[in-house]
């Protein structure tokens, strides 16, 4: 994505607190993410305003129901993550390899599939064309 330098005015204390947290090299990234987050919230508020203009205000009961569903989804997500972790530990798989590396030279899956324990590359990979 192309970037362009802009001048903005921020309260000094806020800017220095952010710079202290993220370092000077990540300041622009932090500000960009903050602006992106605000734009997303603005769009969501606009969607809610439209929804309420079409269907009426969201009631407290509806909000409570949605929040309960959200908590339930979060709980189920956590349970699945724990179950996957337990399954990997039980099968001795440990931490899964990064996406796209399974079976590639130098990975555990490649080594076992090729019939050797790793360390040295397969003979086929050493043969020069």
PDB file of C-alpha atoms in Angstrom:
ATOM      1  CA  UNK A   1       0.000   0.000   0.000  1.00  0.00           C
ATOM      2  CA  UNK A   2       1.325   3.409  -0.906  1.00  0.00           C
ATOM      3  CA  UNK A   3       1.954   5.798   1.938  1.00  0.00           C
ATOM      4  CA  UNK A   4       2.124   9.560   2.194  1.00  0.00           C
ATOM      5  CA  UNK A   5       3.455  11.702   4.993  1.00  0.00           C
ATOM      6  CA  UNK A   6       0.968  13.942   6.816  1.00  0.00           C
ATOM      7  CA  UNK A   7       1.304  16.388   9.645  1.00  0.00           C
ATOM      8  CA  UNK A   8      -1.056  15.909  12.576  1.00  0.00           C
ATOM      9  CA  UNK A   9      -1.215  17.583  15.952  1.00  0.00           C
ATOM     10  CA  UNK A  10      -1.431  15.358  19.017  1.00  0.00           C
ATOM     11  CA  UNK A  11      -1.274  16.100  22.710  1.00  0.00           C
ATOM     12  CA  UNK A  12       2.406  15.805  23.605  1.00  0.00           C
ATOM     13  CA  UNK A  13       1.814  13.527  26.590  1.00  0.00           C
ATOM     14  CA  UNK A  14      -0.222  11.099  24.485  1.00  0.00           C
ATOM     15  CA  UNK A  15       2.303  11.020  21.646  1.00  0.00           C
ATOM     16  CA  UNK A  16       5.231  10.470  24.019  1.00  0.00           C
ATOM     17  CA  UNK A  17       3.382   7.723  25.904  1.00  0.00           C
ATOM     18  CA  UNK A  18       2.691   5.898  22.629  1.00  0.00           C
ATOM     19  CA  UNK A  19       6.274   6.373  21.431  1.00  0.00           C
ATOM     20  CA  UNK A  20       7.546   4.984  24.740  1.00  0.00           C
ATOM     21  CA  UNK A  21       5.330   1.909  24.349  1.00  0.00           C
ATOM     22  CA  UNK A  22       5.922   1.097  20.689  1.00  0.00           C
ATOM     23  CA  UNK A  23       9.216   2.801  19.893  1.00  0.00           C
ATOM     24  CA  UNK A  24       9.767   5.511  17.339  1.00  0.00           C
ATOM     25  CA  UNK A  25       9.912   3.059  14.420  1.00  0.00           C
ATOM     26  CA  UNK A  26       6.403   1.750  15.087  1.00  0.00           C
ATOM     27  CA  UNK A  27       4.700   5.050  15.886  1.00  0.00           C
ATOM     28  CA  UNK A  28       3.171   5.478  12.418  1.00  0.00           C
ATOM     29  CA  UNK A  29       1.974   1.873  12.383  1.00  0.00           C
ATOM     30  CA  UNK A  30       0.314   2.386  15.780  1.00  0.00           C
ATOM     31  CA  UNK A  31      -1.417   5.577  14.643  1.00  0.00           C
ATOM     32  CA  UNK A  32      -2.520   3.908  11.394  1.00  0.00           C
ATOM     33  CA  UNK A  33      -4.066   0.992  13.304  1.00  0.00           C
ATOM     34  CA  UNK A  34      -5.804   3.389  15.673  1.00  0.00           C
ATOM     35  CA  UNK A  35      -7.307   5.290  12.739  1.00  0.00           C
ATOM     36  CA  UNK A  36      -8.352   2.048  11.033  1.00  0.00           C
ATOM     37  CA  UNK A  37     -10.037   0.939  14.258  1.00  0.00           C
ATOM     38  CA  UNK A  38     -11.904   4.222  14.551  1.00  0.00           C
ATOM     39  CA  UNK A  39     -13.071   3.988  10.920  1.00  0.00           C
ATOM     40  CA  UNK A  40     -14.371   0.469  11.584  1.00  0.00           C
ATOM     41  CA  UNK A  41     -16.253   1.658  14.690  1.00  0.00           C
ATOM     42  CA  UNK A  42     -17.716   4.549  12.684  1.00  0.00           C
ATOM     43  CA  UNK A  43     -18.952   2.133   9.992  1.00  0.00           C
ATOM     44  CA  UNK A  44     -20.444  -0.169  12.626  1.00  0.00           C
ATOM     45  CA  UNK A  45     -22.257   2.759  14.270  1.00  0.00           C
ATOM     46  CA  UNK A  46     -23.579   3.772  10.867  1.00  0.00           C
ATOM     47  CA  UNK A  47     -24.860   0.222  10.292  1.00  0.00           C
ATOM     48  CA  UNK A  48     -26.572   0.219  13.700  1.00  0.00           C
ATOM     49  CA  UNK A  49     -28.168   3.592  12.982  1.00  0.00           C
ATOM     50  CA  UNK A  50     -29.496   2.256   9.657  1.00  0.00           C
ATOM     51  CA  UNK A  51     -30.734  -0.968  11.295  1.00  0.00           C
ATOM     52  CA  UNK A  52     -32.534   0.966  14.014  1.00  0.00           C
ATOM     53  CA  UNK A  53     -34.103   3.323  11.469  1.00  0.00           C
ATOM     54  CA  UNK A  54     -35.486   0.295   9.619  1.00  0.00           C
ATOM     55  CA  UNK A  55     -36.408  -1.990  12.530  1.00  0.00           C
ATOM     56  CA  UNK A  56     -36.488   0.150  15.671  1.00  0.00           C
ATOM     57  CA  UNK A  57     -34.043   0.482  18.520  1.00  0.00           C
ATOM     58  CA  UNK A  58     -32.197  -2.546  19.763  1.00  0.00           C
ATOM     59  CA  UNK A  59     -33.623  -3.425  23.178  1.00  0.00           C
ATOM     60  CA  UNK A  60     -31.660  -4.245  26.317  1.00  0.00           C
ATOM     61  CA  UNK A  61     -33.033  -7.794  26.135  1.00  0.00           C
ATOM     62  CA  UNK A  62     -31.748  -8.182  22.559  1.00  0.00           C
ATOM     63  CA  UNK A  63     -28.344  -6.850  23.573  1.00  0.00           C
ATOM     64  CA  UNK A  64     -28.200  -9.232  26.535  1.00  0.00           C
ATOM     65  CA  UNK A  65     -29.108 -12.151  24.267  1.00  0.00           C
ATOM     66  CA  UNK A  66     -26.399 -11.285  21.765  1.00  0.00           C
ATOM     67  CA  UNK A  67     -23.818 -10.826  24.521  1.00  0.00           C
ATOM     68  CA  UNK A  68     -24.734 -14.228  25.976  1.00  0.00           C
ATOM     69  CA  UNK A  69     -24.376 -15.836  22.539  1.00  0.00           C
ATOM     70  CA  UNK A  70     -21.013 -14.126  22.098  1.00  0.00           C
ATOM     71  CA  UNK A  71     -19.768 -15.391  25.472  1.00  0.00           C
ATOM     72  CA  UNK A  72     -20.941 -18.901  24.564  1.00  0.00           C
ATOM     73  CA  UNK A  73     -19.123 -18.771  21.218  1.00  0.00           C
ATOM     74  CA  UNK A  74     -15.951 -17.540  22.922  1.00  0.00           C
ATOM     75  CA  UNK A  75     -16.187 -20.339  25.503  1.00  0.00           C
ATOM     76  CA  UNK A  76     -16.671 -22.981  22.785  1.00  0.00           C
ATOM     77  CA  UNK A  77     -13.769 -21.547  20.792  1.00  0.00           C
ATOM     78  CA  UNK A  78     -11.504 -21.783  23.847  1.00  0.00           C
ATOM     79  CA  UNK A  79     -12.655 -25.363  24.521  1.00  0.00           C
ATOM     80  CA  UNK A  80     -11.834 -26.363  20.945  1.00  0.00           C
ATOM     81  CA  UNK A  81      -8.413 -24.745  21.174  1.00  0.00           C
ATOM     82  CA  UNK A  82      -7.694 -26.676  24.373  1.00  0.00           C
ATOM     83  CA  UNK A  83      -8.993 -29.905  22.811  1.00  0.00           C
ATOM     84  CA  UNK A  84      -6.727 -29.433  19.753  1.00  0.00           C
ATOM     85  CA  UNK A  85      -3.767 -28.760  22.022  1.00  0.00           C
ATOM     86  CA  UNK A  86      -4.564 -31.856  24.114  1.00  0.00           C
ATOM     87  CA  UNK A  87      -4.902 -33.957  20.942  1.00  0.00           C
ATOM     88  CA  UNK A  88      -1.498 -32.798  19.666  1.00  0.00           C
ATOM     89  CA  UNK A  89       0.119 -33.582  23.010  1.00  0.00           C
ATOM     90  CA  UNK A  90      -1.561 -37.009  23.228  1.00  0.00           C
ATOM     91  CA  UNK A  91      -0.346 -37.999  19.756  1.00  0.00           C
ATOM     92  CA  UNK A  92       3.121 -36.563  20.307  1.00  0.00           C
ATOM     93  CA  UNK A  93       2.709 -34.101  17.489  1.00  0.00           C
ATOM     94  CA  UNK A  94       3.602 -31.073  19.597  1.00  0.00           C
ATOM     95  CA  UNK A  95       3.303 -27.730  17.906  1.00  0.00           C
ATOM     96  CA  UNK A  96       1.986 -27.899  14.339  1.00  0.00           C
ATOM     97  CA  UNK A  97       4.274 -26.681  11.588  1.00  0.00           C
ATOM     98  CA  UNK A  98       3.506 -23.324   9.988  1.00  0.00           C
ATOM     99  CA  UNK A  99       1.000 -23.437   7.153  1.00  0.00           C
ATOM    100  CA  UNK A 100       2.498 -24.419   3.835  1.00  0.00           C
ATOM    101  CA  UNK A 101       5.550 -26.204   5.295  1.00  0.00           C
ATOM    102  CA  UNK A 102       4.146 -29.713   5.757  1.00  0.00           C
ATOM    103  CA  UNK A 103       6.127 -32.220   3.730  1.00  0.00           C
ATOM    104  CA  UNK A 104       8.732 -29.668   2.648  1.00  0.00           C
ATOM    105  CA  UNK A 105      12.424 -30.539   2.948  1.00  0.00           C
ATOM    106  CA  UNK A 106      13.722 -29.896   6.428  1.00  0.00           C
ATOM    107  CA  UNK A 107      10.363 -30.487   8.119  1.00  0.00           C
ATOM    108  CA  UNK A 108       9.469 -33.398  10.363  1.00  0.00           C
ATOM    109  CA  UNK A 109       6.705 -34.565   8.033  1.00  0.00           C
ATOM    110  CA  UNK A 110       9.088 -34.614   5.077  1.00  0.00           C
ATOM    111  CA  UNK A 111      11.720 -36.509   7.029  1.00  0.00           C
ATOM    112  CA  UNK A 112       9.347 -39.240   8.182  1.00  0.00           C
ATOM    113  CA  UNK A 113       7.648 -39.502   4.795  1.00  0.00           C
ATOM    114  CA  UNK A 114      11.028 -39.834   3.098  1.00  0.00           C
ATOM    115  CA  UNK A 115      12.024 -42.625   5.468  1.00  0.00           C
ATOM    116  CA  UNK A 116      14.830 -40.916   7.346  1.00  0.00           C
ATOM    117  CA  UNK A 117      15.165 -39.118  10.609  1.00  0.00           C
ATOM    118  CA  UNK A 118      16.222 -35.771   9.247  1.00  0.00           C
ATOM    119  CA  UNK A 119      19.494 -33.929   9.498  1.00  0.00           C
ATOM    120  CA  UNK A 120      20.680 -34.722   5.975  1.00  0.00           C
ATOM    121  CA  UNK A 121      18.613 -34.072   2.864  1.00  0.00           C
ATOM    122  CA  UNK A 122      17.170 -36.889   0.795  1.00  0.00           C
ATOM    123  CA  UNK A 123      19.457 -38.385  -1.841  1.00  0.00           C
ATOM    124  CA  UNK A 124      17.014 -37.287  -4.553  1.00  0.00           C
ATOM    125  CA  UNK A 125      17.359 -33.675  -3.420  1.00  0.00           C
ATOM    126  CA  UNK A 126      21.159 -33.843  -3.545  1.00  0.00           C
ATOM    127  CA  UNK A 127      21.285 -35.086  -7.139  1.00  0.00           C
ATOM    128  CA  UNK A 128      22.215 -32.212  -9.405  1.00  0.00           C
ATOM    129  CA  UNK A 129      20.449 -31.912 -12.737  1.00  0.00           C
TER     130      UNK A 129
END
